[in-house]
Coordinates of C-alpha atoms and ligand atoms in Angstrom, one line a residue:
M169 CA 101.7 84.9 113.9
G170 CA 102.8 86.7 110.7
E171 CA 105.8 84.6 109.8
G172 CA 107.7 86.0 106.8
R173 CA 105.4 89.0 106.5
T174 CA 106.5 92.5 105.7
L175 CA 104.4 95.5 106.5
V176 CA 105.6 98.6 104.6
T177 CA 104.6 102.1 105.7
A178 CA 105.2 105.4 104.1
T179 CA 104.6 108.9 105.6
P180 CA 101.0 109.8 104.9
P181 CA 100.7 112.7 102.5
T182 CA 99.3 116.1 103.6
P183 CA 96.1 116.9 101.7
N184 CA 96.9 120.6 101.2
G185 CA 97.5 120.4 97.5
A186 CA 97.8 118.1 94.5
L187 CA 100.8 115.7 94.6
H188 CA 103.6 116.7 92.3
L189 CA 106.2 114.4 90.8
G190 CA 108.6 115.1 93.7
H191 CA 106.1 113.5 96.1
I192 CA 105.6 110.4 94.0
S193 CA 109.4 109.9 93.3
G194 CA 110.2 109.3 96.9
P195 CA 108.5 107.2 99.6
Y196 CA 105.3 106.2 97.7
S197 CA 106.7 104.7 94.6
G198 CA 109.7 103.2 96.5
A199 CA 107.4 101.6 99.2
D200 CA 105.2 100.1 96.4
M201 CA 108.2 98.7 94.6
L202 CA 109.4 96.9 97.8
V203 CA 106.0 95.4 98.4
R204 CA 105.7 94.2 94.8
A205 CA 109.2 92.6 95.0
E206 CA 108.3 90.7 98.2
R207 CA 105.1 89.4 96.6
L208 CA 107.0 88.5 93.4
Q209 CA 109.0 86.1 95.6
G210 CA 105.8 84.6 97.1
R211 CA 106.0 86.4 100.4
E212 CA 103.2 88.3 102.1
A213 CA 103.7 92.1 102.0
R214 CA 101.3 95.0 102.4
L215 CA 101.6 98.8 102.1
I216 CA 99.8 101.2 104.4
I217 CA 100.0 105.0 103.9
G218 CA 96.9 106.9 105.1
I219 CA 96.1 110.6 104.7
D220 CA 97.5 113.1 107.2
D221 CA 94.4 115.4 107.4
H222 CA 95.5 117.2 110.6
Q223 CA 98.6 118.9 109.4
S224 CA 98.8 122.6 110.2
Y225 CA 99.6 123.2 106.5
V226 CA 96.0 122.1 105.7
A227 CA 94.7 124.8 108.1
V228 CA 97.1 127.5 106.7
K229 CA 96.0 126.6 103.2
A230 CA 92.3 126.9 104.3
L231 CA 93.0 130.3 105.9
N232 CA 94.7 131.5 102.6
E233 CA 91.9 130.2 100.5
Q234 CA 89.1 131.2 102.9
R235 CA 87.7 127.7 103.0
S236 CA 87.2 125.3 105.8
S237 CA 90.1 123.0 106.7
T238 CA 87.8 120.0 106.3
A239 CA 86.9 121.1 102.8
V240 CA 90.6 121.5 101.9
A241 CA 91.5 118.1 103.4
E242 CA 88.6 116.3 101.6
T243 CA 89.3 117.9 98.2
Y244 CA 93.0 116.9 98.2
A245 CA 92.6 113.6 99.9
D246 CA 90.2 112.6 97.0
E247 CA 92.9 113.7 94.5
I248 CA 95.7 111.9 96.3
E249 CA 93.7 108.6 96.4
R250 CA 92.9 108.9 92.7
L251 CA 96.6 109.5 92.0
F252 CA 97.7 106.5 94.0
E253 CA 95.4 104.4 91.8
Q254 CA 96.7 106.1 88.6
A255 CA 100.3 105.6 89.7
N256 CA 99.6 101.9 90.5
I257 CA 100.6 102.3 94.1
A258 CA 99.0 99.3 95.7
T259 CA 98.2 100.8 99.2
G260 CA 95.8 99.2 101.7
P261 CA 92.9 101.2 103.1
N262 CA 94.0 104.8 103.4
L263 CA 92.5 106.0 106.6
R264 CA 91.7 109.7 106.6
S265 CA 92.5 110.9 110.0
H266 CA 89.8 113.5 110.1
Q267 CA 87.0 111.1 109.1
S268 CA 88.0 107.7 110.4
D269 CA 86.4 106.6 113.7
L270 CA 88.9 103.8 113.9
H271 CA 91.8 106.2 113.6
Q272 CA 90.4 108.5 116.2
T273 CA 89.6 105.8 118.7
V274 CA 93.0 104.2 118.4
V275 CA 94.8 107.6 118.7
H276 CA 92.7 108.6 121.8
G277 CA 93.3 105.3 123.4
F278 CA 97.0 105.5 122.8
F279 CA 97.5 108.9 124.4
A280 CA 95.1 108.2 127.2
Q281 CA 97.2 105.1 128.1
L282 CA 100.4 107.2 127.9
L283 CA 99.0 109.8 130.3
E284 CA 97.6 107.2 132.6
A285 CA 101.0 105.5 132.8
G286 CA 102.7 108.9 133.4
R287 CA 104.7 108.6 130.2
I288 CA 103.4 112.0 128.9
E289 CA 103.0 114.8 131.4
P290 CA 101.6 118.4 131.5
R291 CA 104.4 121.0 131.5
T292 CA 104.2 124.8 131.3
E293 CA 106.8 126.4 129.0
P294 CA 107.1 129.5 126.9
A295 CA 105.9 129.3 123.3
P296 CA 105.7 131.8 120.4
F297 CA 102.5 133.8 120.2
C298 CA 101.5 136.4 117.5
P299 CA 100.0 139.5 119.1
N300 CA 98.6 140.6 115.7
C301 CA 96.9 137.3 114.8
E302 CA 96.2 136.5 118.5
R303 CA 97.4 133.0 117.7
Y304 CA 99.7 130.5 119.3
L305 CA 102.4 129.7 116.7
F306 CA 103.9 126.4 115.8
E307 CA 104.7 124.4 112.7
A308 CA 103.3 126.0 109.6
Y309 CA 102.5 129.2 111.5
V310 CA 106.0 130.2 112.4
A311 CA 109.4 130.4 110.7
G312 CA 113.0 131.5 111.5
D313 CA 116.6 130.5 111.3
C314 CA 117.3 126.9 112.3
Q315 CA 119.6 126.8 115.3
H316 CA 121.3 123.6 114.0
C317 CA 122.0 124.5 110.3
G318 CA 121.1 128.2 109.9
E319 CA 118.6 127.5 107.1
D320 CA 115.2 129.2 107.1
S321 CA 112.9 126.7 108.9
D322 CA 109.3 126.3 109.9
G323 CA 108.4 125.5 113.4
N324 CA 109.1 122.2 115.2
Q325 CA 111.3 120.7 112.6
C326 CA 113.8 121.9 109.9
E327 CA 113.3 120.5 106.4
A328 CA 117.0 121.1 105.5
C329 CA 118.8 119.3 108.4
A330 CA 115.8 117.2 109.6
R331 CA 116.3 118.2 113.2
P332 CA 113.6 119.4 115.6
N333 CA 113.3 122.8 117.1
S334 CA 111.2 124.2 119.9
C335 CA 109.9 127.2 117.9
I336 CA 111.2 129.6 120.5
D337 CA 114.8 128.7 119.6
L338 CA 114.3 129.9 115.9
G339 CA 116.5 132.9 115.1
S340 CA 114.7 136.0 113.9
P341 CA 111.3 134.3 114.2
R342 CA 108.3 135.6 112.3
C343 CA 104.6 134.8 112.1
N344 CA 104.0 133.1 108.8
L345 CA 100.5 134.6 108.5
C346 CA 101.3 138.3 109.1
G347 CA 105.1 138.5 109.3
A348 CA 105.1 140.0 112.9
T349 CA 107.7 139.1 115.4
P350 CA 106.2 136.7 118.0
E351 CA 106.1 137.2 121.7
N352 CA 106.7 134.3 124.1
H353 CA 103.7 133.3 126.2
D354 CA 103.6 130.5 128.7
V355 CA 101.5 127.5 127.7
T356 CA 100.8 124.2 129.3
R357 CA 101.0 121.2 126.9
L358 CA 101.4 117.5 127.3
I359 CA 105.0 116.6 126.8
L360 CA 106.8 113.3 125.9
P361 CA 110.1 113.3 127.7
L362 CA 111.9 111.8 124.7
S363 CA 115.3 112.2 126.5
Q364 CA 114.2 109.4 128.9
W365 CA 113.9 107.0 126.0
S366 CA 117.2 107.8 124.3
D367 CA 119.1 104.6 125.4
R368 CA 116.2 102.4 124.3
I369 CA 115.9 104.2 121.0
G370 CA 119.7 104.1 120.5
A371 CA 119.6 100.3 121.1
H372 CA 116.8 99.9 118.6
L373 CA 118.5 102.0 115.9
A374 CA 121.7 100.0 116.4
K375 CA 119.8 96.8 115.4
A376 CA 117.7 98.3 112.6
Y377 CA 118.9 99.0 109.1
L378 CA 119.5 102.8 108.5
S379 CA 121.0 104.4 105.4
P380 CA 124.4 106.1 106.1
Q381 CA 122.9 109.5 106.2
L382 CA 120.4 108.4 108.8
T383 CA 123.1 106.7 110.8
S384 CA 125.1 109.9 111.0
L385 CA 122.0 112.0 111.9
A386 CA 121.1 109.5 114.6
E387 CA 124.6 109.5 116.1
R388 CA 124.6 113.3 116.1
M389 CA 121.2 113.6 117.7
L390 CA 121.8 111.0 120.3
G391 CA 125.2 112.6 121.1
D392 CA 123.6 116.0 121.6
G393 CA 120.8 114.6 123.7
L394 CA 117.2 114.3 122.6
P395 CA 114.7 117.1 123.3
D396 CA 111.4 116.7 125.1
I397 CA 108.5 117.1 122.6
P398 CA 105.0 118.5 123.1
V399 CA 102.4 116.1 121.8
T400 CA 99.5 118.6 122.1
H401 CA 99.2 122.2 120.8
P402 CA 96.6 124.9 121.6
T403 CA 95.3 125.3 118.0
D404 CA 92.0 125.0 116.1
W405 CA 92.7 122.2 113.6
G406 CA 93.6 118.7 114.5
L407 CA 92.3 115.8 116.5
P408 CA 90.9 117.2 119.8
A409 CA 93.1 116.0 122.7
A410 CA 90.2 115.7 125.1
L411 CA 92.5 114.7 128.0
P412 CA 92.6 116.3 131.5
G413 CA 94.3 119.7 131.4
V414 CA 94.4 120.0 127.7
T415 CA 90.8 119.7 126.7
D416 CA 91.0 122.7 124.4
Q417 CA 94.1 121.4 122.6
R418 CA 94.8 119.2 119.6
F419 CA 97.2 116.3 119.3
Y420 CA 100.5 117.2 117.5
V421 CA 99.9 115.7 114.1
W422 CA 103.4 114.1 113.9
A423 CA 102.7 112.4 117.3
E424 CA 99.2 111.4 116.1
M425 CA 100.9 109.6 113.2
A426 CA 102.5 106.9 115.3
P427 CA 99.2 105.4 116.6
G428 CA 97.8 106.3 113.2
Y429 CA 100.0 103.6 111.7
I430 CA 98.6 101.2 114.3
A431 CA 95.0 102.2 113.2
S432 CA 95.9 101.7 109.5
T433 CA 97.2 98.2 110.3
V434 CA 94.0 97.3 112.1
A435 CA 92.0 98.6 109.1
L436 CA 94.2 96.5 106.8
A437 CA 93.5 93.4 108.9
R438 CA 89.8 94.0 108.8
A439 CA 89.7 94.8 105.1
E440 CA 91.5 91.6 104.3
G441 CA 89.8 89.5 106.9
D442 CA 93.3 88.5 108.0
P443 CA 93.9 88.9 111.7
A444 CA 97.6 88.1 111.3
W445 CA 98.1 91.7 110.3
E446 CA 96.3 93.2 113.3
N447 CA 99.1 92.8 115.8
A448 CA 101.9 93.7 113.4
W449 CA 103.2 96.3 115.8
L450 CA 103.5 93.7 118.6
D451 CA 104.5 90.7 116.6
P452 CA 108.2 90.5 116.0
S453 CA 107.7 87.9 113.2
V454 CA 106.3 90.7 111.1
R455 CA 109.1 92.8 109.5
I456 CA 108.1 96.5 109.4
V457 CA 109.9 98.7 106.8
Q458 CA 109.3 102.5 107.0
F459 CA 109.8 104.7 103.9
F460 CA 110.1 108.5 104.2
G461 CA 111.9 111.6 102.9
F462 CA 115.1 112.4 104.7
D463 CA 113.6 115.7 105.9
N464 CA 111.1 113.6 108.0
A465 CA 113.9 111.5 109.6
Y466 CA 113.6 112.8 113.2
F467 CA 109.9 112.0 113.4
H468 CA 110.3 108.4 112.4
L469 CA 113.6 107.6 114.1
F470 CA 113.0 109.4 117.3
L471 CA 109.5 110.8 118.0
H472 CA 107.7 107.7 116.7
A473 CA 110.1 105.2 118.3
G474 CA 109.9 107.1 121.6
L475 CA 106.1 107.2 121.5
M476 CA 105.8 103.5 120.6
L477 CA 108.2 102.4 123.3
A478 CA 106.3 104.6 125.8
W479 CA 103.1 102.8 124.7
N480 CA 104.5 99.3 125.0
E481 CA 108.2 98.4 125.5
A482 CA 107.6 95.2 123.6
V483 CA 106.6 97.1 120.5
N484 CA 107.8 95.7 117.2
L485 CA 109.6 98.8 115.7
P486 CA 110.6 99.0 112.1
A487 CA 113.5 96.7 111.1
A488 CA 114.5 99.1 108.3
Y489 CA 114.2 102.8 107.5
V490 CA 114.5 103.7 103.8
T491 CA 114.9 107.3 102.8
N492 CA 115.1 109.5 99.8
E493 CA 116.3 113.0 99.2
F494 CA 114.5 115.8 97.3
Y495 CA 113.7 115.4 93.6
E496 CA 114.1 118.8 92.0
L497 CA 112.7 120.4 88.9
E498 CA 115.1 122.3 86.7
G499 CA 117.5 122.8 89.6
S500 CA 115.2 124.0 92.3
K501 CA 112.8 122.3 94.7
F502 CA 109.3 121.4 93.5
S503 CA 107.0 124.0 95.0
T504 CA 103.2 123.8 95.2
S505 CA 102.8 127.4 96.3
R506 CA 105.1 128.8 93.5
R507 CA 103.5 126.4 91.0
H508 CA 107.0 125.2 90.2
A509 CA 105.9 121.6 89.7
I510 CA 105.0 118.8 87.3
W511 CA 101.7 117.5 88.6
A512 CA 101.9 113.8 88.9
S513 CA 98.3 113.2 87.7
E514 CA 98.8 115.4 84.6
L515 CA 101.9 113.5 83.7
L516 CA 100.2 110.1 84.2
D517 CA 97.3 111.3 82.0
V518 CA 99.7 111.6 79.0
V519 CA 102.5 109.1 79.7
P520 CA 101.9 105.4 80.5
T521 CA 102.2 104.7 84.2
D522 CA 105.0 102.1 83.8
V523 CA 107.1 104.6 81.8
V524 CA 106.7 107.2 84.6
R525 CA 107.6 104.6 87.2
F526 CA 110.7 103.5 85.2
V527 CA 112.0 107.1 84.9
L528 CA 111.3 107.8 88.5
A529 CA 113.2 104.6 89.5
V530 CA 116.2 105.5 87.3
D531 CA 116.1 109.1 88.8
R532 CA 115.2 108.2 92.3
P533 CA 117.0 110.6 94.7
E534 CA 118.4 107.8 96.8
T535 CA 121.4 109.5 98.4
A536 CA 121.5 112.9 96.8
R537 CA 119.1 115.3 95.2
T538 CA 118.3 114.5 91.6
N539 CA 116.7 116.6 89.0
F540 CA 113.7 116.2 86.7
D541 CA 114.6 117.2 83.2
R542 CA 112.2 116.9 80.3
E543 CA 114.8 116.0 77.7
R544 CA 116.3 113.4 80.0
F545 CA 112.8 111.9 80.7
E546 CA 112.1 111.7 76.9
A547 CA 115.5 110.1 76.3
L548 CA 115.0 107.4 79.0
A549 CA 111.5 106.7 77.7
D550 CA 112.3 106.8 74.0
D551 CA 115.9 105.7 73.7
E552 CA 115.8 103.0 76.4
L553 CA 112.3 101.6 76.6
A554 CA 110.9 102.4 73.1
G555 CA 114.3 102.3 71.5
H556 CA 115.8 99.1 73.0
W557 CA 113.4 97.0 75.1
S558 CA 110.3 97.3 72.9
P559 CA 112.0 96.4 69.5
W560 CA 114.0 93.5 70.9
L561 CA 111.1 92.0 72.8
G562 CA 108.7 92.5 69.9
D563 CA 111.2 90.9 67.5
L564 CA 111.9 88.0 69.8
L565 CA 108.2 87.3 70.2
A566 CA 107.7 87.5 66.4
R567 CA 110.5 84.9 66.0
L568 CA 109.0 82.7 68.7
A569 CA 105.7 82.8 66.8
V570 CA 107.5 81.3 63.8
T571 CA 109.8 78.8 65.4
G572 CA 107.6 77.8 68.3
S573 CA 108.5 78.3 72.0
P574 CA 111.9 76.8 72.8
G575 CA 110.8 76.4 76.4
A576 CA 112.9 77.1 79.5
P577 CA 116.6 76.1 79.4
P578 CA 117.3 72.9 81.3
D579 CA 118.9 73.2 84.7
A580 CA 121.7 70.9 83.4
A581 CA 122.7 73.3 80.6
Q582 CA 126.4 72.9 79.7
G583 CA 129.3 74.9 78.3
D584 CA 128.6 78.3 76.8
S585 CA 124.9 78.0 77.6
R586 CA 125.8 77.4 81.3
R587 CA 128.2 80.3 81.3
Y588 CA 125.5 82.6 79.8
L589 CA 122.9 81.4 82.3
D590 CA 125.3 81.8 85.2
R591 CA 126.0 85.4 84.2
L592 CA 122.2 86.0 83.8
D593 CA 121.7 84.6 87.3
E594 CA 124.4 86.8 88.7
L595 CA 122.8 89.9 87.3
S596 CA 119.4 88.8 88.3
E597 CA 120.4 88.1 91.9
L598 CA 122.0 91.5 92.2
C599 CA 118.8 93.1 90.8
L600 CA 116.7 91.2 93.3
A601 CA 119.0 92.3 96.1
A602 CA 118.4 95.9 95.0
Y603 CA 114.8 95.5 96.0
T604 CA 115.6 94.4 99.6
P605 CA 115.3 97.1 102.3
S606 CA 119.0 97.2 103.3
Q607 CA 120.2 97.5 99.7
F608 CA 117.1 99.3 98.3
S609 CA 118.0 100.9 95.1
P610 CA 115.6 101.0 92.2
Q611 CA 118.3 103.0 90.4
L612 CA 120.6 100.0 90.5
A613 CA 117.7 97.6 89.6
C614 CA 117.1 99.7 86.4
R615 CA 120.8 99.6 85.5
L616 CA 120.9 95.9 86.0
M617 CA 117.7 95.3 84.0
T618 CA 119.2 97.4 81.2
A619 CA 122.3 95.2 81.2
I620 CA 120.2 92.1 81.0
E621 CA 118.2 93.6 78.1
R622 CA 121.4 94.2 76.3
E623 CA 122.5 90.6 76.8
G624 CA 119.2 89.6 75.0
E625 CA 119.9 92.0 72.2
R626 CA 123.5 90.5 71.7
L627 CA 122.0 87.0 71.5
A628 CA 119.5 88.2 68.9
S629 CA 122.1 89.8 66.7
S630 CA 124.5 86.8 67.0
Y631 CA 122.0 84.6 65.3
A632 CA 120.5 87.1 62.9
R633 CA 121.7 85.2 59.8
E634 CA 119.6 82.2 60.8
R635 CA 116.5 84.2 60.0
S636 CA 116.8 83.5 56.3
Y637 CA 116.2 79.8 57.0
G638 CA 112.6 80.2 58.1
D639 CA 111.8 77.9 61.1
E640 CA 114.5 75.3 60.3
W641 CA 117.2 76.6 62.6
V642 CA 120.4 74.7 63.4
P643 CA 120.6 73.4 67.0
S644 CA 123.1 76.2 68.1
A645 CA 120.7 78.9 66.9
R646 CA 117.8 77.2 68.7
E647 CA 119.9 77.1 71.8
G648 CA 120.5 80.8 71.4
L649 CA 116.8 81.4 71.1
R650 CA 116.2 79.4 74.3
L651 CA 118.7 81.6 76.1
E652 CA 117.0 84.7 74.7
F653 CA 113.7 83.4 75.9
A654 CA 115.2 82.9 79.4
T655 CA 116.6 86.5 79.3
A656 CA 113.1 87.9 78.4
A657 CA 111.5 85.8 81.2
R658 CA 114.0 87.2 83.7
L659 CA 113.3 90.7 82.5
A660 CA 109.5 90.2 83.1
Q661 CA 110.2 88.9 86.6
L662 CA 112.7 91.7 87.6
A663 CA 110.7 94.5 86.0
A664 CA 107.5 93.5 87.9
P665 CA 108.2 95.7 91.0
I666 CA 108.8 98.8 88.9
M667 CA 106.7 98.2 85.8
P668 CA 104.0 95.8 86.8
D669 CA 101.8 96.3 83.7
F670 CA 104.6 95.7 81.3
A671 CA 105.8 92.7 83.2
A672 CA 102.4 91.1 83.2
V673 CA 102.0 91.6 79.4
L674 CA 105.5 90.3 78.7
W675 CA 104.9 87.3 81.0
R676 CA 101.7 86.3 79.1
A677 CA 103.3 87.0 75.7
L678 CA 106.1 84.5 76.6
G679 CA 103.4 81.9 77.2
M680 CA 103.7 81.8 81.0
A681 CA 100.8 80.9 83.3
G682 CA 99.4 82.9 86.2
D683 CA 100.9 86.1 87.8
V684 CA 104.5 87.0 87.3
R685 CA 106.5 85.3 90.0
W686 CA 110.1 84.5 90.8
T687 CA 111.2 81.0 89.8
G688 CA 114.3 79.3 88.8
L689 CA 114.8 79.4 85.0
G690 CA 114.4 75.6 84.9
S691 CA 110.9 75.9 86.4
L692 CA 109.3 78.8 84.4
P693 CA 105.6 78.0 84.2
V694 CA 105.4 77.8 80.4
D695 CA 101.9 76.6 79.5
R696 CA 101.3 77.7 75.9
A697 CA 103.0 79.1 72.8
A698 CA 104.5 82.6 72.9
A699 CA 102.6 85.3 71.0
P700 CA 103.4 88.9 70.3
P701 CA 101.1 91.4 72.1
A702 CA 98.7 93.4 70.0
A703 CA 100.6 96.7 70.5
P704 CA 104.3 97.5 71.0
F705 CA 105.4 97.4 74.7
F706 CA 106.5 101.0 74.6
S707 CA 106.0 103.9 72.2
S708 CA 107.7 107.3 71.9
V709 CA 106.6 110.0 74.4
A710 CA 108.3 112.8 72.4
G711 CA 106.3 116.0 72.7
Q712 CA 103.9 114.7 75.4
L713 CA 105.5 116.6 78.2
E714 CA 105.9 120.1 76.8
S715 CA 102.5 121.3 78.0
L716 CA 103.1 120.1 81.5
M717 CA 106.3 122.1 82.1
P718 CA 105.9 125.1 84.4
Q719 CA 105.6 128.3 82.5
P720 CA 108.1 131.1 83.3
Q721 CA 106.6 133.8 85.5
Q722 CA 104.8 136.4 83.4
T723 CA 106.5 139.8 83.6
T724 CA 104.9 143.1 82.7
P725 CA 106.1 144.1 79.2
A726 CA 108.2 147.3 79.1
V727 CA 106.3 150.3 77.7
V728 CA 107.9 151.4 74.4
T729 CA 107.5 155.1 73.8
Ligands
ZN877 ZN1 118.2 122.9 110.1
ZN878 ZN1 100.6 136.9 112.9

């Protein structure tokens, strides 16, 4: 049994390009912060992500670059894994779906079982076909107007409103490879009759935590009736379906993802030698939390839930679904193809990881699109971290080196000290709550940490006159220092999910033993004298970002005659 455990999953990235800051700002950094917050409080938590090799966008990229899909997937999967490491995203084994035998065995077994049980079925329906390219069109290969919101949408799902389409219901459809208008040809695919599962899915979603925007999407989709979804497509890239009637087809990659999560969980259990993880998807004592961008909402809320219920009605579905909106760059969407992007690895090459994670947390597009702006990034890094946190903490540690560590405040503190500590506890509890799935808001956590840091600065300036007395401070000033020490300790604890390196350095500098962990202030594990770190906690990043900004498109200079 996995009592008290949390398994966090985030939509596996598509290896069709380097990850830009928009990718990192959403599910991946958020999921990592939740896992770290759980561990901070002594609870077991793991993150699984994986790599989504079989996306049609990989095949389209390969066609455009005249490379093999395998080569494209491998190149970018390597980059993505390096980036996760660079960004300090503590993910378990990232199964690459095109390479992993475990992934492929689990996925095949899953769909074979569904077919055997009659829960997916062959069905012949019209689908778009490009006469020029002689190709069945779906997903990345086709685009048109979304019937729900009217925005330009690719096949199968609309990025703007997050709702599925059948490809043949797109208005003014076009082949994304050649621009031709597709014909409709009959094709026999395996179909998941999702509509049959709508009551069960509705009952599950009513119990799970959903953000308000997910709740309204779910209400609307359930009200309109769920569409039946093909889980195989006649195409040349993807995991071969190898099931009766569709031997020449590939599994639909978004359907493959559901058993893919199960495979990743098995890989995690094996990598850790801890069988308690292995049955996470059937063990209700494991809490599963799913992170994804809102544009992928339908896959996780409906397609995956439907597939999992069809696989085993006793499945342990996610207890919480945490979403983000798009992170924009200078007012428009990050775009790999238009090179309108800040590449995450380039930014992490020049700016410390914790600083990037802090700015992404402050700017996290939690309920609305937010915007990356170089001046704002520099202001947050330089004015806040290098301008406030670093000088206060450096100064506090220098004073502690002279006066000796005051130790943790006693639980029985009285009067003004008690009132200060109560306020600190209140802010800290709110901050900790901002790391829970149902109130997840790194934005709020950063605002609260900033408020806590300012409390520390106020204490420091209140007793500034005492500094002229060397180490012979009066009792009230020593008490002030004790409260300041407690404030810094709280900051180390609360910053650990967002800025793990900074938190660990501060924890050690304050003289605390072991890894950063959540404790009552009366039981901080002080085991030695405080000592300032060798370098400042944060330095200015001014000027570091300029070379990373996208260059305006070159235009041909006018000829002067
Ligand atoms: Zn739409
Ligand atoms: Zn075409």
